[in-house]
Coordinates of N, CA and C and ligand atoms in Angstrom, one line a residue:
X170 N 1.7 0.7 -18.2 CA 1.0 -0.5 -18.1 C 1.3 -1.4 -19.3
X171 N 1.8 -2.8 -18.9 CA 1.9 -3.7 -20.3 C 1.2 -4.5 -20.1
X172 N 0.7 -4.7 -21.9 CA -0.6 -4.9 -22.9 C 0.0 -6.9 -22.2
X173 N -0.8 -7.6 -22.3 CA -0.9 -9.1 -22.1 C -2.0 -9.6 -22.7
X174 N -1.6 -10.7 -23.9 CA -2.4 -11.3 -24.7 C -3.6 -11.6 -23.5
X175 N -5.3 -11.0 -24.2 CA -6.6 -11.5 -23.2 C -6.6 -13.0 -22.8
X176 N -6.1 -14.1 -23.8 CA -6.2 -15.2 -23.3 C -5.8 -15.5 -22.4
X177 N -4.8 -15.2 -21.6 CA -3.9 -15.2 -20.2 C -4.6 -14.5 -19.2
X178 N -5.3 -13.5 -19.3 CA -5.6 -12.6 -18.3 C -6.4 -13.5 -17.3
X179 N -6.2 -13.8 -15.8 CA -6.9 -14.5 -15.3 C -8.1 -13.8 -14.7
X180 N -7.9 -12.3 -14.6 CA -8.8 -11.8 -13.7 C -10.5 -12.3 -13.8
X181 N -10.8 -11.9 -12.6 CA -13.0 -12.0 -12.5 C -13.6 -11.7 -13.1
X182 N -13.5 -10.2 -13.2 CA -14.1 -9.0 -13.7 C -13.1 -7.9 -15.0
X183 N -13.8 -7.7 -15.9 CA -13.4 -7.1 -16.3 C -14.0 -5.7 -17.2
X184 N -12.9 -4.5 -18.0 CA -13.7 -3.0 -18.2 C -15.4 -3.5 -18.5
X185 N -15.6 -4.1 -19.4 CA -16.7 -4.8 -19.8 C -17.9 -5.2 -19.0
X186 N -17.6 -5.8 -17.1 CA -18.8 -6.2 -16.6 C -19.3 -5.9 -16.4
X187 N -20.6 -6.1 -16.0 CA -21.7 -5.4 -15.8 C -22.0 -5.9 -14.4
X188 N -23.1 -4.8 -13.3 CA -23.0 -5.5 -12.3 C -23.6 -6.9 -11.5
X189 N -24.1 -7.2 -12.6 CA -25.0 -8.6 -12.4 C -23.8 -9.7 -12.3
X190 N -22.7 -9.4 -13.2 CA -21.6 -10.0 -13.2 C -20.6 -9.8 -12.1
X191 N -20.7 -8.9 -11.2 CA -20.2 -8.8 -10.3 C -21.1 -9.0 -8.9
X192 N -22.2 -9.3 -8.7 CA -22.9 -10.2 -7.9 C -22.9 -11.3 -8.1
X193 N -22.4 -11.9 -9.4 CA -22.5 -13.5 -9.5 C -20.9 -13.8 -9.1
X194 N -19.7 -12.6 -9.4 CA -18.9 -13.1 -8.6 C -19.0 -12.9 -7.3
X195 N -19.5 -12.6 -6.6 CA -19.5 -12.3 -4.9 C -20.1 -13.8 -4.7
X196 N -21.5 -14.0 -5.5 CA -21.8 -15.4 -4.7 C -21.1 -16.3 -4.9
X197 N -19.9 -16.6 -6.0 CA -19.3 -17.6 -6.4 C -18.3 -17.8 -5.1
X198 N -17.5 -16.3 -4.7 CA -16.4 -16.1 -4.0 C -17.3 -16.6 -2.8
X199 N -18.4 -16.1 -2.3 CA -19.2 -16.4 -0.8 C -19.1 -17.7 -0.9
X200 N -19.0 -18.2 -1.7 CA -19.6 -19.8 -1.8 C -18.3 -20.8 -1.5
X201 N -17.5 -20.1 -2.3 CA -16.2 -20.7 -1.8 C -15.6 -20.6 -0.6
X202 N -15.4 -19.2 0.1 CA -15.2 -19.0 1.3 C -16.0 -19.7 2.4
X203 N -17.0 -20.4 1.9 CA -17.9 -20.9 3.1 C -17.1 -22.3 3.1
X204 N -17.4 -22.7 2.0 CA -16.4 -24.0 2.0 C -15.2 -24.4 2.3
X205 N -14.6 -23.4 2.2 CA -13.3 -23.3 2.8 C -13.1 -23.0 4.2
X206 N -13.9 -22.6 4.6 CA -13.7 -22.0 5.9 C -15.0 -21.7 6.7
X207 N -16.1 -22.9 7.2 CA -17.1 -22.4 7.4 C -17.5 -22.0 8.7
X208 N -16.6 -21.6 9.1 CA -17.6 -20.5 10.6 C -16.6 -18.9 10.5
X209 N -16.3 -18.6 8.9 CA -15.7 -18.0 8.9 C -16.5 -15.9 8.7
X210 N -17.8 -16.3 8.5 CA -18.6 -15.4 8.2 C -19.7 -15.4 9.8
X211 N -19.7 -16.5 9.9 CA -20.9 -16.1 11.6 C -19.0 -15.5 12.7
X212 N -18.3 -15.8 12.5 CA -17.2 -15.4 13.0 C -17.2 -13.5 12.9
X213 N -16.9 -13.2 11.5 CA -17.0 -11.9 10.9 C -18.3 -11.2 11.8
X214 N -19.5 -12.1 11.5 CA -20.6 -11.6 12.4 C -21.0 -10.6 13.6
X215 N -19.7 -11.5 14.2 CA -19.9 -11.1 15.9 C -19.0 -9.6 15.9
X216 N -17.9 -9.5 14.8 CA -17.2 -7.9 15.0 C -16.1 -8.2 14.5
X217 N -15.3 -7.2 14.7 CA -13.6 -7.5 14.0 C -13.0 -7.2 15.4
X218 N -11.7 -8.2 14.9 CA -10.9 -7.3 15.9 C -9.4 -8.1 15.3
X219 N -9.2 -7.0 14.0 CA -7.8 -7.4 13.5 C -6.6 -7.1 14.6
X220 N -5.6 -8.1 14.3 CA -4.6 -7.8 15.2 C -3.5 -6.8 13.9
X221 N -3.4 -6.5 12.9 CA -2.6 -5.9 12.4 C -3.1 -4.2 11.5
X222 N -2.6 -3.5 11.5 CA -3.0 -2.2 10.4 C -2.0 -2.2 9.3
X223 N -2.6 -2.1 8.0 CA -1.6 -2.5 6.9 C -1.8 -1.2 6.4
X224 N -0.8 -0.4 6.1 CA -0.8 0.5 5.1 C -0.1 0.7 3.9
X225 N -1.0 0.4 2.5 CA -0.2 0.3 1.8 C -0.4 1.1 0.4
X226 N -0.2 1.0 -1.2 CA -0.7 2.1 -2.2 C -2.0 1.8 -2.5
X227 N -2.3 2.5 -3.2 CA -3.7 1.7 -4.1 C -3.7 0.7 -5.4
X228 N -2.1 0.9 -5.2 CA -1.9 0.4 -6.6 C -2.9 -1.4 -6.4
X229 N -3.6 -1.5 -8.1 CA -4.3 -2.6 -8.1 C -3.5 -4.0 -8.0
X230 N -2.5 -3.8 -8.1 CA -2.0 -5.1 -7.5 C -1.4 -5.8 -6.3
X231 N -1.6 -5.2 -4.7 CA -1.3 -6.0 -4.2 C -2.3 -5.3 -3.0
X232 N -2.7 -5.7 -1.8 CA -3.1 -5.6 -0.6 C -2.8 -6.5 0.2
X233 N -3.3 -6.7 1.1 CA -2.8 -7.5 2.4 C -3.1 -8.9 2.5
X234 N -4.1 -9.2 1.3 CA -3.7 -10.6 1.2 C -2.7 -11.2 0.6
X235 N -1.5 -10.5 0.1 CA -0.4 -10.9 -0.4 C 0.4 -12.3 1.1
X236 N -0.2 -11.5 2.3 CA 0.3 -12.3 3.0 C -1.0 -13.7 4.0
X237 N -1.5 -13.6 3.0 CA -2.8 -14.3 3.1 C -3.6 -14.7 4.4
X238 N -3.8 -13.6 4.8 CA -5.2 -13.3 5.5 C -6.6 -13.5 5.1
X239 N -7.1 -13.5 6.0 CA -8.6 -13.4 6.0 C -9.5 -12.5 6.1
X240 N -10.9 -12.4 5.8 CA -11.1 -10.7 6.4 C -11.7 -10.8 7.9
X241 N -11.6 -9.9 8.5 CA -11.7 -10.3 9.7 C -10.1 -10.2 10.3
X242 N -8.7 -9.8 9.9 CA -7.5 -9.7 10.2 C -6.8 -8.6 10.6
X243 N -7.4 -8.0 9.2 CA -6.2 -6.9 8.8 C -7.1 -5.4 8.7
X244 N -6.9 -4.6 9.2 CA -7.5 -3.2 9.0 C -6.6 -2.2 8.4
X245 N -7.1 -2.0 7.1 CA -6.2 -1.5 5.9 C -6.4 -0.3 5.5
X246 N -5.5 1.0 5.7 CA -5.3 2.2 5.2 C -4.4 2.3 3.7
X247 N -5.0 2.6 2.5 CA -4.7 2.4 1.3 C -4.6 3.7 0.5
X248 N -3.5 4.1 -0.3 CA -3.3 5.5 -0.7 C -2.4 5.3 -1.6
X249 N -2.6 6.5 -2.7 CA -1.4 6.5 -3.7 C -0.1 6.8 -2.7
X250 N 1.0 6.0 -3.2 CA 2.0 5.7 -2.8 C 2.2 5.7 -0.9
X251 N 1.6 4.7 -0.5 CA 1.4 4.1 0.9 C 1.9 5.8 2.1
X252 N 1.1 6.8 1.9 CA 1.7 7.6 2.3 C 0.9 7.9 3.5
X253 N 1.9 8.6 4.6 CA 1.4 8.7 6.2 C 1.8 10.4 6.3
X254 N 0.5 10.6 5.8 CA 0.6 12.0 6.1 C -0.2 12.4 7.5
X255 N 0.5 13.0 8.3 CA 0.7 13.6 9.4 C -1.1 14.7 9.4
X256 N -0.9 15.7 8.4 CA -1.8 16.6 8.6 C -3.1 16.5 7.4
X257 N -3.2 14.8 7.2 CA -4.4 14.1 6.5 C -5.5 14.0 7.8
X258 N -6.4 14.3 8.2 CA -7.3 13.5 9.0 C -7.9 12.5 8.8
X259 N -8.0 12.1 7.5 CA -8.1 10.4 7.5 C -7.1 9.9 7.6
X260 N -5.8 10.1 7.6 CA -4.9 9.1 8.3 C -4.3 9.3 9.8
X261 N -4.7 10.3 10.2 CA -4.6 10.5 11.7 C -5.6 9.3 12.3
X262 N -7.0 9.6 12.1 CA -8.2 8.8 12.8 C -7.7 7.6 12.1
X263 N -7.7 7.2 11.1 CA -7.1 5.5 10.9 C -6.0 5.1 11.6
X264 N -5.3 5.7 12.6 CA -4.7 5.5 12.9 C -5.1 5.3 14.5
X265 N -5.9 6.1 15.0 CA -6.0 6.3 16.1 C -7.1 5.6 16.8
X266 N -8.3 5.1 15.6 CA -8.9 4.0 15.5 C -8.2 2.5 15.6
X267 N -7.3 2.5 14.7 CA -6.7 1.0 14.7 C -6.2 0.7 15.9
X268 N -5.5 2.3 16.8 CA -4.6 1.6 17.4 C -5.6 1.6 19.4
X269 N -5.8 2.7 18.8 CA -6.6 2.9 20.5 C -8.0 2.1 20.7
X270 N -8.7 2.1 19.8 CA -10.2 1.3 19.7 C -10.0 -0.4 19.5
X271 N -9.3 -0.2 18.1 CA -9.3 -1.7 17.8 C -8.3 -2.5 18.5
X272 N -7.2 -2.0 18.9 CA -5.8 -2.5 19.9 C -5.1 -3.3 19.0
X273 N -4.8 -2.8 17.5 CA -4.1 -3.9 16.8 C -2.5 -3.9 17.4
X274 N -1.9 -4.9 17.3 CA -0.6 -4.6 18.2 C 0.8 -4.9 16.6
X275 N -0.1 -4.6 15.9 CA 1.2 -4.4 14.6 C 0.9 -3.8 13.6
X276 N 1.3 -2.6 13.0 CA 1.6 -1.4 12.3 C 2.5 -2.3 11.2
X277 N 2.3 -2.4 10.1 CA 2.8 -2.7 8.5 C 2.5 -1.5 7.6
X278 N 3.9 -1.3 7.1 CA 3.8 0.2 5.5 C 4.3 -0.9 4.8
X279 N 3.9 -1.0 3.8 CA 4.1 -1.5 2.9 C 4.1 -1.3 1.5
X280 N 5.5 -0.7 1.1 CA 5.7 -0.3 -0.4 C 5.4 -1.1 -1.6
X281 N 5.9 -1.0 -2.3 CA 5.6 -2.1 -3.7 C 6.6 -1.4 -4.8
X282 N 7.4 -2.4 -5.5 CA 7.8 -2.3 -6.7 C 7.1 -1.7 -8.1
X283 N 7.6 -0.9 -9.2 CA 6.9 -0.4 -10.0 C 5.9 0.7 -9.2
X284 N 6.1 1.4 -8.9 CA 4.8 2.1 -8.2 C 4.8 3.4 -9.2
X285 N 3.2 3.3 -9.8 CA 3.6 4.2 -10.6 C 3.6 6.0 -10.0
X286 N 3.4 6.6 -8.7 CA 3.5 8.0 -8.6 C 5.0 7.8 -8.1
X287 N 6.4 7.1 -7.9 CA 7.2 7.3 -7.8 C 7.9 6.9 -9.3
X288 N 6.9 6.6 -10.1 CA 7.6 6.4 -11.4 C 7.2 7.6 -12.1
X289 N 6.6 8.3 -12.1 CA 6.2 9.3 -12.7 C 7.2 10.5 -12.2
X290 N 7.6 10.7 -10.9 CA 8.3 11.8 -10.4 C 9.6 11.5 -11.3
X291 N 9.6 10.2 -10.8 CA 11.4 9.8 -11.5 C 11.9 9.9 -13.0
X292 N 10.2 9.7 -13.9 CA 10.4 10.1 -15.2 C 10.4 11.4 -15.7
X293 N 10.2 12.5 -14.4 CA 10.3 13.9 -14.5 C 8.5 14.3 -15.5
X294 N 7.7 13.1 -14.6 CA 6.6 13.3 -15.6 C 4.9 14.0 -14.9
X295 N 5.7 14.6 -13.7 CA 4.9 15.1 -12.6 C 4.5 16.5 -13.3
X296 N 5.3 17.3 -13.5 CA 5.0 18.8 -14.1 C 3.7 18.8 -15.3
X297 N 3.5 17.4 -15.8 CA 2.5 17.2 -17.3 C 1.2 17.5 -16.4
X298 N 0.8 16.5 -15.1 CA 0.0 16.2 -14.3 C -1.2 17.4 -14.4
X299 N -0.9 18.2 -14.1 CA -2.0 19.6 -14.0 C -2.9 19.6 -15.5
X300 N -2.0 19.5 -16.7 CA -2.6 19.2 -18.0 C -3.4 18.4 -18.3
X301 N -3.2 17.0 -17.3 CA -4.6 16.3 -17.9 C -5.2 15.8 -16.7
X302 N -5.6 17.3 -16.3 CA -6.6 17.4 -15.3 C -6.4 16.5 -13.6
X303 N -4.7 16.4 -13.6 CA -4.6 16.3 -12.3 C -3.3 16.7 -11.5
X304 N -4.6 18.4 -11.3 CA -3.9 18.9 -10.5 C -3.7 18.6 -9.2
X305 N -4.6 17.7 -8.5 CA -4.4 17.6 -6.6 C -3.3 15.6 -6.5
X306 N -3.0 15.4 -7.7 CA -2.1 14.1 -7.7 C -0.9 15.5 -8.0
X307 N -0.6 16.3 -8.6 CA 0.6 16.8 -8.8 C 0.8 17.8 -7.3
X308 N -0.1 17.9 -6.8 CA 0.4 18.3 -5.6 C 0.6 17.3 -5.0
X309 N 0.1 16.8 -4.5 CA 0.0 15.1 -3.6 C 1.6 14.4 -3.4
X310 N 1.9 14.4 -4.6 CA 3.2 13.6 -5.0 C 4.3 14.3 -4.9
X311 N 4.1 15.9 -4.6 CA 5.4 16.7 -4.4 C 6.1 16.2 -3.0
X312 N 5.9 15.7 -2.5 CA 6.6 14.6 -1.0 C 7.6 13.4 -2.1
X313 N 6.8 13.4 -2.9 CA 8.0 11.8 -3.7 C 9.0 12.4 -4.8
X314 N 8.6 13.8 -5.1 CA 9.6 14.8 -5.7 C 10.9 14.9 -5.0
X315 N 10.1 15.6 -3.7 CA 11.5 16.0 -2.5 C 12.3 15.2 -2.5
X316 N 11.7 13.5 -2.1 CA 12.3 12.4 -1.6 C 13.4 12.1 -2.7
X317 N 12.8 12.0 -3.8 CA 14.2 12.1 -5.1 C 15.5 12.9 -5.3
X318 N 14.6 14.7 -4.8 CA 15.7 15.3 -4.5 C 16.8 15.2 -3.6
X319 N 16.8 14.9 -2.1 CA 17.6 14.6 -1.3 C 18.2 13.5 -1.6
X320 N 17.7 12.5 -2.3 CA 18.9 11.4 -2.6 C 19.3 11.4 -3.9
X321 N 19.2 12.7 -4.6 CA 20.1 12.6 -5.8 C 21.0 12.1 -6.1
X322 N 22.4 12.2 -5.1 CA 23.4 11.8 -5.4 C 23.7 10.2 -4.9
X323 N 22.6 9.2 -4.3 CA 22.6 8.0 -5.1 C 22.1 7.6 -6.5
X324 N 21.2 8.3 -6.3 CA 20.5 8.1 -7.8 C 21.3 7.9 -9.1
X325 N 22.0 8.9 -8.8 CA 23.2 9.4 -9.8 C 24.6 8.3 -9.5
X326 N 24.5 7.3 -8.6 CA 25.5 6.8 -8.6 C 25.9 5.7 -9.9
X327 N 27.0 5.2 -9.7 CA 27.4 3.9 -10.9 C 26.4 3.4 -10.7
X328 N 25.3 2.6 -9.3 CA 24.8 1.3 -9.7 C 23.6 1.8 -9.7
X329 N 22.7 2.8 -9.9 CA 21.6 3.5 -10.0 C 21.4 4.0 -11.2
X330 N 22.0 5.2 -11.6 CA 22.6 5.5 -12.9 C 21.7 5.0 -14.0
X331 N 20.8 5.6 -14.6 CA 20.3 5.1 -16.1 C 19.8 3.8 -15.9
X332 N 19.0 3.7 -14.9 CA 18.3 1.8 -14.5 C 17.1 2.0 -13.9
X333 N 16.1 2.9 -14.5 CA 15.0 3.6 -13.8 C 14.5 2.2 -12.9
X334 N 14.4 0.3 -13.4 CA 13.7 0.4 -12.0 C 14.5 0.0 -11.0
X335 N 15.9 0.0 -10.8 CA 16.9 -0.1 -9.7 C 16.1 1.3 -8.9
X336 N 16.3 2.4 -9.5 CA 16.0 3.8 -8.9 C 14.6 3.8 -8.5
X337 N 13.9 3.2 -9.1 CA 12.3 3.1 -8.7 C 12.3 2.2 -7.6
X338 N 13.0 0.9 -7.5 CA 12.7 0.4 -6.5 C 13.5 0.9 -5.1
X339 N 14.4 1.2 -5.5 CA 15.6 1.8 -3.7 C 14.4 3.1 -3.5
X340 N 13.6 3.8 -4.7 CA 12.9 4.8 -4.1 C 11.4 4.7 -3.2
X341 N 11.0 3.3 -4.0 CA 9.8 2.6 -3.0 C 10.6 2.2 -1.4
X342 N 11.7 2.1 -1.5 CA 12.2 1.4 0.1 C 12.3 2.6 0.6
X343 N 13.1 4.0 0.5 CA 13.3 5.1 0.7 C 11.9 5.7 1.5
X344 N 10.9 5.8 0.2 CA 9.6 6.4 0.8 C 9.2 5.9 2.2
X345 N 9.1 4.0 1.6 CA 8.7 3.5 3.3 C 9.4 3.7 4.5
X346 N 10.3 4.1 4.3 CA 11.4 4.1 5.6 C 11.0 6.1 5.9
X347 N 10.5 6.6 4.8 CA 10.3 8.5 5.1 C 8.5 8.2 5.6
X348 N 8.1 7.3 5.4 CA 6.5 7.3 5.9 C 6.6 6.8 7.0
X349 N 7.5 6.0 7.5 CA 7.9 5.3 9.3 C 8.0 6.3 9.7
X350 N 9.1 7.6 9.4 CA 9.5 8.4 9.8 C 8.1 8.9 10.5
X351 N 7.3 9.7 9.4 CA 6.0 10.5 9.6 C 5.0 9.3 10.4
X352 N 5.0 8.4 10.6 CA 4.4 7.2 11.8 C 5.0 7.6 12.5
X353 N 6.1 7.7 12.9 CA 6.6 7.9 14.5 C 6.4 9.1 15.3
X354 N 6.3 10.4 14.3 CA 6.0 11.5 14.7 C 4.5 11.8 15.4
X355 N 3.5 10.6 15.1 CA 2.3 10.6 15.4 C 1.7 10.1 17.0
X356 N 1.4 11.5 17.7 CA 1.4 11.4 19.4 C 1.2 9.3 19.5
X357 N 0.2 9.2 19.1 CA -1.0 8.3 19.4 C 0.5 6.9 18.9
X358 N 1.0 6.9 17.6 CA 1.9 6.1 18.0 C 3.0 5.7 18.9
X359 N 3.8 7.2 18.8 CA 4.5 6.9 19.7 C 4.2 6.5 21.4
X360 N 3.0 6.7 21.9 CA 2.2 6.5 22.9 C 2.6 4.9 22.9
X361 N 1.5 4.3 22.1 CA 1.9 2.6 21.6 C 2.8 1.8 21.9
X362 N 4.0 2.8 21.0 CA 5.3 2.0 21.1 C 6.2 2.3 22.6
X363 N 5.9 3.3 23.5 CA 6.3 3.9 24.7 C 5.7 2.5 25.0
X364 N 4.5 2.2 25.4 CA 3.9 1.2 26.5 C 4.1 -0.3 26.0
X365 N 4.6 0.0 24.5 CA 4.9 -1.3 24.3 C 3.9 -2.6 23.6
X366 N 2.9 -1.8 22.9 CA 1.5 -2.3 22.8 C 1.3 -2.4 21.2
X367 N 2.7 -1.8 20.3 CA 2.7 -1.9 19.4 C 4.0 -2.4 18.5
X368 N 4.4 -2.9 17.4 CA 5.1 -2.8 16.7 C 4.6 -2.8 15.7
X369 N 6.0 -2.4 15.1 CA 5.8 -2.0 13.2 C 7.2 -1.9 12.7
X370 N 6.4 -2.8 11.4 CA 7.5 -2.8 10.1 C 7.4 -2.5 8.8
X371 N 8.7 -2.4 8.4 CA 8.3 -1.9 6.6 C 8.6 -3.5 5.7
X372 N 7.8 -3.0 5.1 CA 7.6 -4.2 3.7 C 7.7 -3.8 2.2
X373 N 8.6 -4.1 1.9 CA 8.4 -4.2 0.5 C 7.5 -5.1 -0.7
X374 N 6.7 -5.2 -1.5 CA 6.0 -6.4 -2.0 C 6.6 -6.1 -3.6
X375 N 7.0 -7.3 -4.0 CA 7.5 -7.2 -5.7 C 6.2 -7.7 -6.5
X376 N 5.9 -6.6 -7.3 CA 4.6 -6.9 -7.8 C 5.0 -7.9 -8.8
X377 N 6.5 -8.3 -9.8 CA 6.1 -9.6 -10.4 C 6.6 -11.1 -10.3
X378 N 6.8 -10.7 -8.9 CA 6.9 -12.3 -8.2 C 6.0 -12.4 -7.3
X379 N 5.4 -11.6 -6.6 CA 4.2 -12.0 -5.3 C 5.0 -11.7 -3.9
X380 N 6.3 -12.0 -3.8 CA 7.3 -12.4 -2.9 C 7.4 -10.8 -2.2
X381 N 7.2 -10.8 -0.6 CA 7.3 -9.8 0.4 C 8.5 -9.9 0.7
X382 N 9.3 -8.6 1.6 CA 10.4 -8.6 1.8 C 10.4 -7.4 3.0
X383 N 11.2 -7.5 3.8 CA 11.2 -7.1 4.7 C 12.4 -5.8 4.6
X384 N 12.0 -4.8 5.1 CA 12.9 -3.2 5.1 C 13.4 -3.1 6.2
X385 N 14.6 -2.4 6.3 CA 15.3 -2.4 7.8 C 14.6 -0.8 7.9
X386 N 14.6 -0.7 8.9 CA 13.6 0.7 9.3 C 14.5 1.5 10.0
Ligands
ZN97 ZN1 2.1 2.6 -5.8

């Protein structure tokens, strides 16, 4: 994490608030959203019915407003390093929800730059994990281990080579293209995309430009 002089920091909230401070941001934020958009909450009202499922990390800097939605859009499954695990039942039913109940007809994985549990594997700093008291992230992450191992030998190439975030970033594209994989294998998707009722793509998001980018899958 790099330190940035507090005068810059633009965030709402911060370690410090208290929650009175965070109710006075909600009314500020309601207040604005009304103005901006006023039948945008008796809208919300009546139910959702996003047309898209976005899955992405938890990491605190980006979610699905990167591509600026509203709420009321997007129905978002979030996890350390945007992962689609098969034999999770919360991402089975988030899935099976979004796609059979809610009918969203577009599926988004979306990686991100800098991610720190594929920076941690890649700095070989996953084995420390169990020592300070996390042992179910050092299992968790043994999938972004593997993922490193099998492409060792780009890793290792001239233009990879000693440039951890060259290798951090081809490894966030890597993962999303190995989490489509584990999407596809999923009855209820492939169902979708058989009848045609669904598509899906991978995204990359660069956490320090804002700028989304699109993965060949
Ligand atoms: Zn991440």
């Amino acid at each position: 994490m790099s330190p940035v002089a507090s005068d810059f920091v633009p965030f709402t909230l911060q370690s410090n608030s208290n929650i009175k401070d965070y109710l006075k941001a909600n009314e500020k934020w309601r207040s604005e959203m009304q103005n901006e958009h006023p039948n945008l909450f008796t809208l919300n009202g009546q139910g959702q019915d996003p047309h898209t499922l976005f899955i992405g990390c938890s990491d605190s800097r980006y979610n699905e407003n990167v591509v600026g939605v509203l709420p009321g859009e997007v129905f978002t499954f979030k996890n350390i390093a945007n992962k689609v695990n098969v034999e999770d039942l919360t991402c089975l039913a988030t899935l099976e929800f979004a796609i059979n109940v809610l009918k969203v007809n577009k599926i988004i994985i979306c990686g991100h730059t800098d991610c720190g549990g594929i920076k941690t594997c890649l700095k070989d700093q996953r084995k420390e994990l169990p020592g300070l008291q996390c042992s179910h992230l050092h299992q968790y992450l043994q999938e972004i281990d593997d993922l490193i191992h099998e492409n060792k030998v780009l890793l290792n190439s001239p233009e990879y080579q000693n440039d951890l975030e060259k290798q951090s970033r081809l490894l966030s594209i890597l993962n999303v293209k190995k989490q489509y994989e584990s999407l596809l294998s999923v009855d209820t998707v492939q169902k979708a995309l058989e009848n045609k009722s669904i598509e899906t793509y991978g995204l990359l998001y660069n956490v320090d430009s804002g700028k989304v980018e699109m993965i060949d899958l």
